[in-house]
Short mmCIF file of C-alpha atoms and ligand atoms in Angstrom, two decimals:
data_model
loop_
_atom_site.label_atom_id
_atom_site.label_comp_id
_atom_site.label_asym_id
_atom_site.label_seq_id
_atom_site.Cartn_x
_atom_site.Cartn_y
_atom_site.Cartn_z
CA MET A 1 95.69 117.76 109.53
CA SER A 2 96.78 120.58 107.63
CA ASN A 3 99.62 121.09 105.38
CA GLY A 4 100.80 124.96 105.91
CA SER A 5 97.55 126.33 105.72
CA GLN A 6 95.99 124.72 103.35
CA THR A 7 94.13 121.32 104.74
CA VAL A 8 95.06 117.93 102.82
CA ARG A 9 92.50 116.39 100.76
CA VAL A 10 90.54 113.37 102.06
CA ARG A 11 90.47 110.12 100.55
CA LYS A 12 87.17 108.20 100.57
CA ASN A 13 85.65 105.25 100.54
CA ALA A 14 84.14 104.41 97.02
CA GLN A 15 81.33 102.31 98.56
CA GLN A 16 80.12 105.72 100.54
CA LEU A 17 80.05 107.83 97.54
CA GLY A 18 78.18 107.82 94.30
CA ASN A 19 75.32 110.06 95.20
CA GLY A 20 75.06 113.49 93.68
CA GLN A 21 77.90 115.46 92.79
CA ASP A 22 81.03 113.97 95.04
CA ASP A 23 84.30 112.93 94.36
CA LEU A 24 83.16 109.94 92.32
CA PHE A 25 80.34 111.79 90.29
CA TRP A 26 83.42 114.77 89.18
CA TYR A 27 85.74 111.07 88.47
CA ALA A 28 83.88 110.36 85.63
CA LYS A 29 83.42 113.80 84.26
CA SER A 30 87.04 114.76 84.53
CA VAL A 31 88.43 110.81 82.99
CA ALA A 32 86.14 112.02 80.17
CA GLU A 33 87.56 115.33 79.60
CA LEU A 34 91.23 113.17 80.00
CA LYS A 35 90.09 110.76 77.06
CA SER A 36 90.21 113.47 74.54
CA ARG A 37 92.86 114.80 75.64
CA LEU A 38 96.08 114.08 72.67
CA PHE A 39 98.09 110.93 73.46
CA ASN A 40 101.39 113.29 73.23
CA ASP A 41 100.03 114.90 76.17
CA PRO A 42 101.59 113.70 79.54
CA THR A 43 98.41 114.93 81.04
CA SER A 44 95.76 112.74 78.81
CA TRP A 45 94.48 109.22 80.01
CA ARG A 46 96.54 107.34 77.58
CA TYR A 47 99.90 108.73 78.67
CA GLN A 48 99.38 108.49 82.20
CA ALA A 49 98.42 104.97 81.52
CA ALA A 50 102.02 104.41 79.45
CA VAL A 51 103.72 105.88 82.62
CA HIS A 52 102.38 102.29 83.95
CA GLY A 53 103.12 100.24 81.17
CA TYR A 54 103.22 100.33 77.02
CA ASN A 55 102.73 97.83 74.69
CA THR A 56 101.92 99.07 71.10
CA ALA A 57 100.71 95.46 70.61
CA LYS A 58 98.08 95.51 73.56
CA ASP A 59 97.30 99.16 73.09
CA PRO A 60 93.21 99.34 72.35
CA ASP A 61 93.81 102.60 70.53
CA SER A 62 96.96 101.63 68.94
CA GLY A 63 98.23 103.75 65.84
CA ILE A 64 96.12 107.05 66.98
CA GLY A 65 98.52 109.58 67.62
CA PRO A 66 100.14 111.64 68.03
CA PHE A 67 102.91 109.66 69.82
CA PRO A 68 104.99 111.67 71.93
CA ARG A 69 108.61 111.44 70.91
CA SER A 70 110.68 108.55 71.15
CA GLN A 71 113.23 109.62 73.88
CA ASP A 72 110.08 110.95 75.97
CA GLN A 73 108.23 107.13 75.72
CA GLU A 74 111.53 105.60 76.29
CA ARG A 75 112.58 108.21 79.85
CA PHE A 76 108.56 108.45 81.08
CA TRP A 77 106.66 105.19 79.87
CA SER A 78 107.07 101.19 81.36
CA GLN A 79 108.39 103.16 85.03
CA CYS A 80 105.76 101.00 87.35
CA GLN A 81 108.25 99.30 90.05
CA HIS A 82 106.77 95.42 90.90
CA GLN A 83 108.37 92.98 92.34
CA THR A 84 110.80 95.15 94.53
CA TRP A 85 110.54 97.11 97.74
CA TYR A 86 109.96 100.47 95.43
CA PHE A 87 106.62 98.88 94.47
CA LEU A 88 104.55 100.91 97.01
CA PRO A 89 106.56 104.54 97.69
CA TRP A 90 106.57 104.36 93.34
CA HIS A 91 102.84 103.84 93.00
CA ARG A 92 102.01 106.60 95.96
CA GLY A 93 104.00 109.52 93.90
CA TYR A 94 102.56 108.14 90.71
CA LEU A 95 99.13 108.38 92.33
CA ALA A 96 99.68 111.56 94.03
CA TYR A 97 100.53 113.57 90.38
CA PHE A 98 97.67 111.15 88.73
CA GLU A 99 95.45 113.12 91.54
CA GLN A 100 96.42 116.75 91.07
CA ILE A 101 96.02 115.59 87.04
CA VAL A 102 92.36 114.82 87.81
CA ALA A 103 91.74 117.64 90.69
CA ASP A 104 92.47 120.46 88.10
CA ALA A 105 90.56 118.71 85.58
CA VAL A 106 87.44 118.54 87.72
CA VAL A 107 87.99 122.08 88.37
CA LYS A 108 88.05 122.46 84.55
CA VAL A 109 84.63 120.68 83.88
CA GLY A 110 83.02 122.34 87.17
CA GLY A 111 83.58 120.89 89.62
CA PRO A 112 85.05 122.36 93.22
CA PRO A 113 88.99 122.40 93.96
CA GLY A 114 90.73 120.01 96.35
CA TRP A 115 89.07 116.54 95.08
CA ALA A 116 90.78 113.56 96.31
CA LEU A 117 90.84 110.21 94.76
CA PRO A 118 88.79 107.60 95.98
CA TYR A 119 89.50 104.02 97.13
CA TRP A 120 87.75 100.77 96.76
CA ASN A 121 88.51 98.76 100.08
CA TYR A 122 86.89 94.91 99.00
CA SER A 123 88.42 93.67 102.05
CA GLY A 124 85.71 95.52 104.22
CA GLN A 125 83.63 93.65 106.92
CA ASN A 126 80.39 94.07 104.84
CA PRO A 127 80.17 91.38 101.67
CA ASN A 128 78.83 94.14 99.76
CA SER A 129 81.81 95.66 100.03
CA ARG A 130 83.51 93.03 97.13
CA LEU A 131 81.72 94.60 94.36
CA MET A 132 82.78 96.88 92.40
CA PRO A 133 81.62 99.77 92.93
CA ASP A 134 78.44 100.84 90.80
CA ALA A 135 80.02 103.50 89.15
CA PHE A 136 81.86 101.44 86.93
CA VAL A 137 79.67 98.64 85.65
CA ASN A 138 77.37 100.32 83.33
CA PRO A 139 78.56 100.53 79.56
CA THR A 140 76.16 103.76 79.41
CA LEU A 141 74.50 106.41 81.75
CA ALA A 142 71.38 107.19 82.79
CA ASP A 143 70.79 109.60 80.06
CA GLY A 144 72.53 107.25 77.43
CA THR A 145 75.74 108.57 77.03
CA THR A 146 78.62 106.31 77.14
CA ASN A 147 79.77 105.79 80.91
CA PRO A 148 83.81 106.78 80.92
CA LEU A 149 84.21 104.34 83.50
CA PHE A 150 83.03 101.49 82.24
CA VAL A 151 85.81 99.89 80.03
CA ASP A 152 85.42 96.44 77.54
CA GLY A 153 86.70 93.05 78.56
CA ARG A 154 86.63 92.58 81.94
CA ASN A 155 86.27 89.07 83.52
CA SER A 156 82.68 90.17 85.00
CA ALA A 157 80.10 91.86 83.42
CA THR A 158 78.62 92.62 86.53
CA ASN A 159 80.21 93.81 89.35
CA ASP A 160 80.44 90.86 90.90
CA PHE A 161 84.19 89.17 90.84
CA GLN A 162 82.91 86.47 93.07
CA LEU A 163 86.15 87.73 95.18
CA SER A 164 86.90 84.93 97.69
CA ASP A 165 88.36 85.26 100.99
CA GLN A 166 91.58 84.32 99.98
CA ILE A 167 91.73 87.02 96.94
CA VAL A 168 90.39 89.60 99.54
CA SER A 169 93.07 88.57 102.43
CA LEU A 170 94.45 91.26 104.40
CA GLN A 171 97.09 88.40 106.38
CA SER A 172 99.77 90.72 105.24
CA LEU A 173 99.36 93.61 107.47
CA SER A 174 100.51 91.09 110.45
CA HIS A 175 103.67 90.72 108.68
CA SER A 176 106.84 92.83 109.40
CA PRO A 177 109.46 93.75 108.60
CA PHE A 178 109.05 96.04 105.42
CA ALA A 179 111.84 94.41 103.84
CA GLY A 180 112.38 91.14 102.10
CA ASP A 181 115.20 89.09 101.03
CA ALA A 182 115.16 87.83 97.63
CA SER A 183 116.84 84.52 97.92
CA GLY A 184 114.55 82.04 98.67
CA SER A 185 113.18 83.49 102.35
CA ASP A 186 111.14 86.02 103.67
CA PRO A 187 109.51 88.81 100.75
CA GLY A 188 108.72 91.28 103.00
CA PHE A 189 106.03 93.30 103.61
CA GLY A 190 106.71 96.14 101.11
CA GLY A 191 108.96 93.79 98.72
CA PRO A 192 112.62 92.96 98.35
CA GLN A 193 115.65 94.80 98.25
CA THR A 194 116.18 95.46 94.69
CA ALA A 195 117.57 98.47 92.40
CA PHE A 196 115.10 99.55 89.90
CA SER A 197 112.57 96.94 89.47
CA HIS A 198 110.09 97.28 86.12
CA PHE A 199 108.82 93.45 86.19
CA GLY A 200 110.26 89.75 87.34
CA GLY A 201 111.26 88.51 90.35
CA THR A 202 109.37 88.65 94.11
CA SER A 203 106.77 89.97 95.24
CA GLY A 204 106.13 91.52 98.54
CA LEU A 205 103.35 90.00 100.61
CA LEU A 206 101.11 93.24 100.23
CA GLU A 207 101.96 93.28 96.64
CA SER A 208 101.01 89.49 96.36
CA VAL A 209 97.68 89.79 98.22
CA PRO A 210 95.29 91.37 97.32
CA HIS A 211 97.12 93.30 94.85
CA ASN A 212 98.41 90.91 91.99
CA VAL A 213 95.56 88.84 92.27
CA ILE A 214 92.58 91.35 92.15
CA HIS A 215 94.26 92.81 89.05
CA ASP A 216 94.26 88.84 87.99
CA ALA A 217 90.37 88.66 89.24
CA ILE A 218 89.23 91.38 87.14
CA GLY A 219 91.03 90.82 84.56
CA GLY A 220 90.57 92.80 80.68
CA LEU A 221 92.57 95.46 80.90
CA MET A 222 93.55 95.61 84.66
CA GLY A 223 94.85 91.96 84.00
CA ASP A 224 98.07 93.20 82.69
CA PRO A 225 100.07 95.60 83.47
CA GLU A 226 100.84 97.10 79.73
CA THR A 227 97.46 98.42 80.19
CA ALA A 228 96.22 98.50 83.36
CA ALA A 229 96.07 101.50 84.07
CA LEU A 230 93.28 102.15 81.29
CA ASP A 231 90.36 100.85 83.54
CA PRO A 232 89.74 103.40 86.09
CA ILE A 233 89.48 101.42 88.35
CA PHE A 234 93.04 100.68 88.13
CA TRP A 235 93.41 103.87 90.25
CA LEU A 236 90.65 103.34 93.13
CA HIS A 237 92.56 100.14 93.37
CA HIS A 238 96.16 101.48 94.10
CA ALA A 239 94.30 103.64 96.41
CA ASN A 240 93.26 100.96 98.42
CA ILE A 241 96.79 99.59 98.51
CA ASP A 242 98.36 102.86 99.58
CA ARG A 243 96.01 102.89 102.19
CA LEU A 244 96.63 99.30 103.22
CA TRP A 245 100.28 100.73 103.06
CA GLU A 246 99.34 103.53 105.43
CA VAL A 247 97.01 101.18 107.85
CA TRP A 248 100.27 98.80 107.92
CA THR A 249 102.91 101.85 109.43
CA HIS A 250 99.90 102.49 111.75
CA ARG A 251 98.78 99.65 113.31
CA ASP A 252 101.81 98.74 115.11
CA VAL A 253 105.08 100.42 116.83
CA SER A 254 107.53 98.22 115.56
CA PHE A 255 106.19 98.29 111.85
CA VAL A 256 108.19 100.85 110.29
CA ASP A 257 109.47 101.81 106.63
CA PRO A 258 113.01 100.85 106.08
CA THR A 259 115.93 103.15 107.36
CA ASP A 260 118.44 102.52 104.43
CA ALA A 261 119.62 105.29 102.57
CA SER A 262 119.68 102.96 99.15
CA TRP A 263 115.58 102.71 100.05
CA LEU A 264 115.05 106.05 101.05
CA THR A 265 117.62 108.06 98.43
CA GLY A 266 118.69 105.69 95.65
CA VAL A 267 116.34 105.94 93.36
CA THR A 268 114.67 108.65 91.74
CA PHE A 269 111.59 108.59 89.63
CA GLU A 270 110.40 110.83 87.03
CA LEU A 271 107.27 112.33 85.92
CA HIS A 272 104.81 115.01 84.91
CA ASP A 273 102.50 117.01 86.74
CA SER A 274 98.86 118.41 85.85
CA THR A 275 100.80 121.73 83.80
CA GLY A 276 103.26 118.92 81.81
CA ALA A 277 105.85 119.89 83.83
CA ILE A 278 108.81 116.78 84.95
CA GLN A 279 108.93 116.72 88.06
CA SER A 280 110.75 113.88 89.92
CA TYR A 281 110.49 111.79 93.15
CA ILE A 282 112.45 109.46 95.67
CA ALA A 283 111.12 107.21 98.53
CA SER A 284 112.00 109.23 101.28
CA GLN A 285 109.35 112.16 99.84
CA MET A 286 107.04 109.41 100.11
CA LEU A 287 106.63 108.18 104.07
CA ASP A 288 104.54 111.14 105.50
CA THR A 289 101.12 110.89 103.08
CA THR A 290 100.30 114.97 104.42
CA ALA A 291 103.20 116.14 102.78
CA VAL A 292 103.43 114.37 99.57
CA LEU A 293 102.47 116.76 96.76
CA HIS A 294 99.03 118.45 98.02
CA GLY A 295 98.99 116.48 101.14
CA TYR A 296 96.26 113.60 101.34
CA ALA A 297 94.77 111.40 103.86
CA TYR A 298 92.19 108.23 104.02
CA ASP A 299 88.93 109.09 105.83
CA ASP A 300 89.90 105.27 107.65
CA ILE A 301 93.04 103.57 108.61
CA SER A 302 91.86 101.71 111.11
CA ASP A 303 93.19 98.45 111.88
CA PRO A 304 91.04 95.48 110.40
CA LEU A 305 93.10 93.00 112.24
CA ARG A 306 91.63 93.72 115.29
CA ALA A 307 88.76 91.93 114.71
CA ASN A 308 90.81 88.63 113.63
CA PRO A 309 92.01 87.13 116.67
CA ALA A 310 93.77 83.73 115.17
CA LEU A 311 95.50 85.99 112.72
CA LEU A 312 97.04 87.96 115.19
CA ALA A 313 97.88 84.88 117.21
CA PHE A 314 99.78 83.39 114.16
CA ALA A 315 101.44 86.78 113.14
CA SER A 316 102.99 86.74 116.50
CA ARG A 317 104.56 83.30 116.74
CA ILE A 318 105.93 83.66 113.68
CA GLN A 319 107.46 87.06 115.12
CA LEU A 320 108.92 85.66 117.48
CA MET A 321 110.62 82.94 115.41
CA ALA A 322 112.25 85.87 113.67
CA ARG A 323 114.61 87.02 116.50
CA LEU A 324 116.93 84.62 115.99
CA PRO A 325 119.10 85.01 113.21
CA HIS A 326 119.38 82.05 111.10
CA PRO A 327 121.00 81.83 107.24
CA PRO A 328 118.69 80.41 104.53
CA HIS A 329 119.60 76.41 103.73
CA LEU A 330 117.49 75.29 100.27
CA VAL A 331 117.02 72.01 101.15
CA ALA A 332 114.01 71.32 98.59
CA THR A 333 113.71 71.58 95.02
CA SER A 334 111.34 70.07 91.96
CA LYS A 335 113.30 68.33 89.49
CA VAL A 336 111.17 69.22 86.43
CA PRO A 337 109.75 72.38 85.10
CA ILE A 338 105.69 72.37 85.09
CA ASN A 339 103.80 72.82 82.89
CA LEU A 340 100.25 74.20 83.89
CA LYS A 341 97.99 73.73 81.03
CA VAL A 342 95.64 71.71 82.83
CA PRO A 343 93.07 73.48 85.50
CA ILE A 344 94.95 70.50 88.57
CA THR A 345 98.51 70.07 88.25
CA ALA A 346 100.34 67.98 90.63
CA ALA A 347 104.30 68.31 91.15
CA GLU A 348 106.76 66.69 93.53
CA VAL A 349 109.71 68.16 95.21
CA VAL A 350 112.92 66.42 96.62
CA PHE A 351 114.84 67.06 99.28
CA ASP A 352 118.38 67.44 99.64
CA LYS A 353 119.46 64.89 102.77
CA GLN A 354 122.65 66.78 103.79
CA THR A 355 121.77 70.44 103.29
CA VAL A 356 118.09 69.39 105.47
CA GLN A 357 121.06 67.75 108.50
CA ALA A 358 123.39 71.01 107.70
CA ALA A 359 119.82 73.22 108.39
CA ALA A 360 118.98 71.23 111.45
CA GLN A 361 121.93 71.80 112.64
CA SER A 362 122.60 75.49 112.63
CA LEU A 363 119.40 75.84 113.72
CA GLN A 364 120.25 73.40 116.92
CA ALA A 365 123.21 76.01 117.26
CA LEU A 366 121.04 79.07 118.49
CA PRO A 367 121.58 80.30 121.60
CA THR A 368 117.46 79.18 121.85
CA PRO A 369 117.15 76.17 119.23
CA ARG A 370 113.78 77.08 117.52
CA PRO A 371 112.32 74.78 114.59
CA PRO A 372 112.92 76.31 111.01
CA ARG A 373 110.63 79.03 109.23
CA VAL A 374 109.72 77.37 105.98
CA TYR A 375 109.47 78.90 103.03
CA LEU A 376 107.64 77.47 99.81
CA ASN A 377 109.35 79.12 96.61
CA LEU A 378 107.70 79.07 93.40
CA GLU A 379 110.16 80.61 90.78
CA ASN A 380 110.78 81.69 87.18
CA VAL A 381 107.42 81.13 86.13
CA THR A 382 106.85 82.40 82.86
CA GLY A 383 104.07 82.56 79.81
CA THR A 384 101.77 84.15 77.94
CA GLY A 385 98.33 85.80 78.18
CA GLN A 386 96.65 86.12 81.54
CA PRO A 387 96.30 82.80 83.11
CA GLY A 388 94.98 84.45 85.94
CA THR A 389 95.48 82.85 89.86
CA TYR A 390 96.22 79.89 91.24
CA GLU A 391 95.64 78.32 94.52
CA VAL A 392 98.72 76.36 96.02
CA TYR A 393 98.34 73.28 98.09
CA ILE A 394 100.48 70.69 99.79
CA ASP A 395 100.39 67.29 100.63
CA THR A 396 98.63 66.05 98.53
CA PRO A 397 98.96 62.93 96.50
CA PRO A 398 101.70 62.25 94.06
CA PRO A 399 101.53 62.60 90.70
CA GLY A 400 100.10 60.17 88.41
CA GLN A 401 97.52 59.61 91.54
CA GLU A 402 94.19 61.63 91.37
CA PRO A 403 95.04 64.96 92.06
CA ARG A 404 92.79 66.08 95.10
CA PRO A 405 93.47 69.41 97.33
CA GLN A 406 90.89 67.90 99.24
CA ASN A 407 93.56 65.70 100.88
CA GLY A 408 95.72 68.69 101.09
CA TYR A 409 96.79 71.88 103.23
CA PHE A 410 95.86 75.35 101.12
CA VAL A 411 98.98 77.45 101.80
CA GLY A 412 98.25 80.49 99.40
CA LEU A 413 98.18 82.10 95.86
CA MET A 414 99.75 82.42 93.54
CA SER A 415 99.28 85.13 91.03
CA THR A 416 100.15 85.73 87.28
CA PHE A 417 99.76 89.25 86.89
CA GLY A 418 102.93 90.77 85.00
CA LEU A 419 104.01 87.18 83.43
CA GLU A 420 104.52 88.67 79.77
CA ALA A 421 106.63 91.45 80.92
CA ALA A 422 108.86 89.18 83.37
CA SER A 423 108.68 86.46 80.60
CA ARG A 424 110.72 88.58 77.49
CA PRO A 425 114.11 87.95 77.35
CA GLY A 426 115.04 91.51 76.49
CA GLY A 427 113.74 92.80 79.93
CA PRO A 428 115.68 94.09 82.47
CA HIS A 429 115.52 90.52 84.51
CA ALA A 430 116.32 88.68 80.77
CA GLY A 431 112.68 86.92 81.31
CA SER A 432 113.29 84.92 84.17
CA GLY A 433 109.89 85.30 85.34
CA LEU A 434 107.89 85.70 88.32
CA THR A 435 108.72 84.36 91.85
CA THR A 436 105.82 83.58 94.61
CA VAL A 437 107.28 82.90 98.07
CA LEU A 438 105.11 81.59 100.74
CA GLU A 439 105.48 81.01 103.82
CA ILE A 440 104.62 77.14 105.12
CA THR A 441 105.91 77.35 108.64
CA GLU A 442 102.65 76.30 110.63
CA GLN A 443 101.50 73.90 107.94
CA VAL A 444 104.90 71.80 108.20
CA GLN A 445 104.37 72.16 112.26
CA HIS A 446 101.42 70.75 111.96
CA LEU A 447 102.16 68.11 109.75
CA ARG A 448 105.33 67.17 111.80
CA SER A 449 103.51 67.25 114.99
CA GLN A 450 101.25 64.67 113.43
CA ASN A 451 104.48 62.63 111.93
CA ARG A 452 103.55 62.91 108.69
CA TRP A 453 106.19 65.82 107.20
CA ASP A 454 108.10 63.66 105.04
CA GLU A 455 111.64 65.50 104.49
CA SER A 456 112.62 63.19 101.81
CA ARG A 457 109.67 64.33 99.18
CA LEU A 458 106.49 66.79 99.17
CA HIS A 459 103.65 66.74 97.08
CA VAL A 460 102.36 70.52 95.65
CA LEU A 461 99.08 70.94 93.67
CA PHE A 462 98.27 73.82 91.41
CA VAL A 463 94.35 74.58 91.37
CA LYS A 464 93.47 77.35 89.13
CA GLU A 465 91.11 79.58 90.20
CA PRO A 466 87.81 79.59 89.12
CA PRO A 467 87.22 82.20 86.90
CA PRO A 468 83.70 84.11 87.18
CA GLN A 469 81.13 82.23 85.58
CA MET A 470 79.82 84.69 82.91
CA ALA A 471 82.99 85.40 81.30
CA GLN A 472 84.78 81.35 81.01
CA ALA A 473 84.22 81.62 77.34
CA MET A 474 86.11 84.53 77.38
CA VAL A 475 88.96 83.36 79.96
CA ARG A 476 89.84 80.64 77.80
CA ALA A 477 89.93 82.49 74.25
CA ARG A 478 92.82 84.17 76.08
CA ALA A 479 94.55 80.91 77.46
CA ALA A 480 97.49 81.03 78.36
CA ASP A 481 100.92 78.84 78.74
CA VAL A 482 102.23 78.76 81.90
CA SER A 483 104.93 77.17 83.64
CA VAL A 484 106.90 77.31 86.68
CA GLY A 485 110.65 76.99 86.27
CA ARG A 486 111.67 75.46 89.66
CA ILE A 487 109.88 74.63 92.90
CA SER A 488 111.77 74.87 95.74
CA ILE A 489 111.83 74.91 99.66
CA TYR A 490 114.12 77.06 102.05
CA TYR A 491 114.81 76.58 105.64
CA HIS A 492 115.48 79.75 107.53
CU1 LIG B 501 101.61 98.72 88.75
CU2 LIG B 501 98.62 97.22 90.46
O1 LIG B 501 100.29 97.86 89.15
#
């Protein structure tokens, strides 16, 4: 692979690094160097993190200047794209310029040219892949100096974040299309079609899991987009998410990026390069990694789903159902907002008979009638703090009776990453919060086959994902107020 005469950088698995003077070693050296730069230098550690998100109240170095000019803060900070189909291309450009900045710093501190950002593949076959790479864990290095890759306040003081199968699930890779629908049905692999979107709305499938829930699981600076990029593990997490986009586009010829002009060229993003000069990019420049900036590739983009026949069979059943277009029908809603103050909360969703009938008639009228695809929407989730992730179950005992997940079906995870930014009334989404869409088609078909799918009401259960033992006290101290504005069900 080459970009002109230059060989592209190869981003490597961090779990296979950490011995000797490799990319992880030089990462630590240059993070220290970037941390020593002044805040008004666009190539400094703090400025780079502020490009993702910034909030004075949450800045651990708040008050330490010199601050960039306020018009620069407005233009270049808090740019990260979430709950949108720009999530992947925006972060790809952000990472590429960061990689260039670090690579220059590596040379400056005496390292080799061509440094590449390593990735953390927490979903690997080996259970040890779920451990945060060792280099990030100890506050001090062997020689007694401060470890630049360590930050305080993560949910685990060891590298064991107890990432469950559900948190590291790669089910999103089986899903196409890329672009989602923002109106209650398919959120898409890459996110719903929107304009520039800093926070608020519906996350695409890859953004939800594993992206958002890994942020929740690590917590601390990583648990909030307004501080996340201050934790050096952020960049390795995002290199992995970026790699999974590559895996997705290469695993099936029918899995393609959007071709709409609005996605390819519609929004221009700005940031700074390693010389401090202003640069801009659009999504169409982010499609071929070997042509992004200096050019890069991953050491492994093989398809991890080949080992999972059950998931592949599920995916092809669902893809078949997608062939016949049909408008989504809102068939059920909860009647009151649901406060998730306690670790297990039950809620009830009530169906509307007329829309259920209308949806059934419309599906019957298709050239080949098919059952509905069913989407559970957890809408307008607002609140404060870092409540973390909730497991969601359906067909559980009604509210008032003892809520028990064992009696229901697990249908997915609901992250609260970015909750505060999405709840702020002044924000671009006017504080309307986060929405998670979970497809429950298979579970509903199963219930139907047992005559247990009751189209009058459905009980939904939220169970707080248990935080790692070591940090329970700390998580409680940050505990949070969170409520789901509405639960709804769409037949599509
Ligand atoms: Cu823009 Cu992982 O966040």
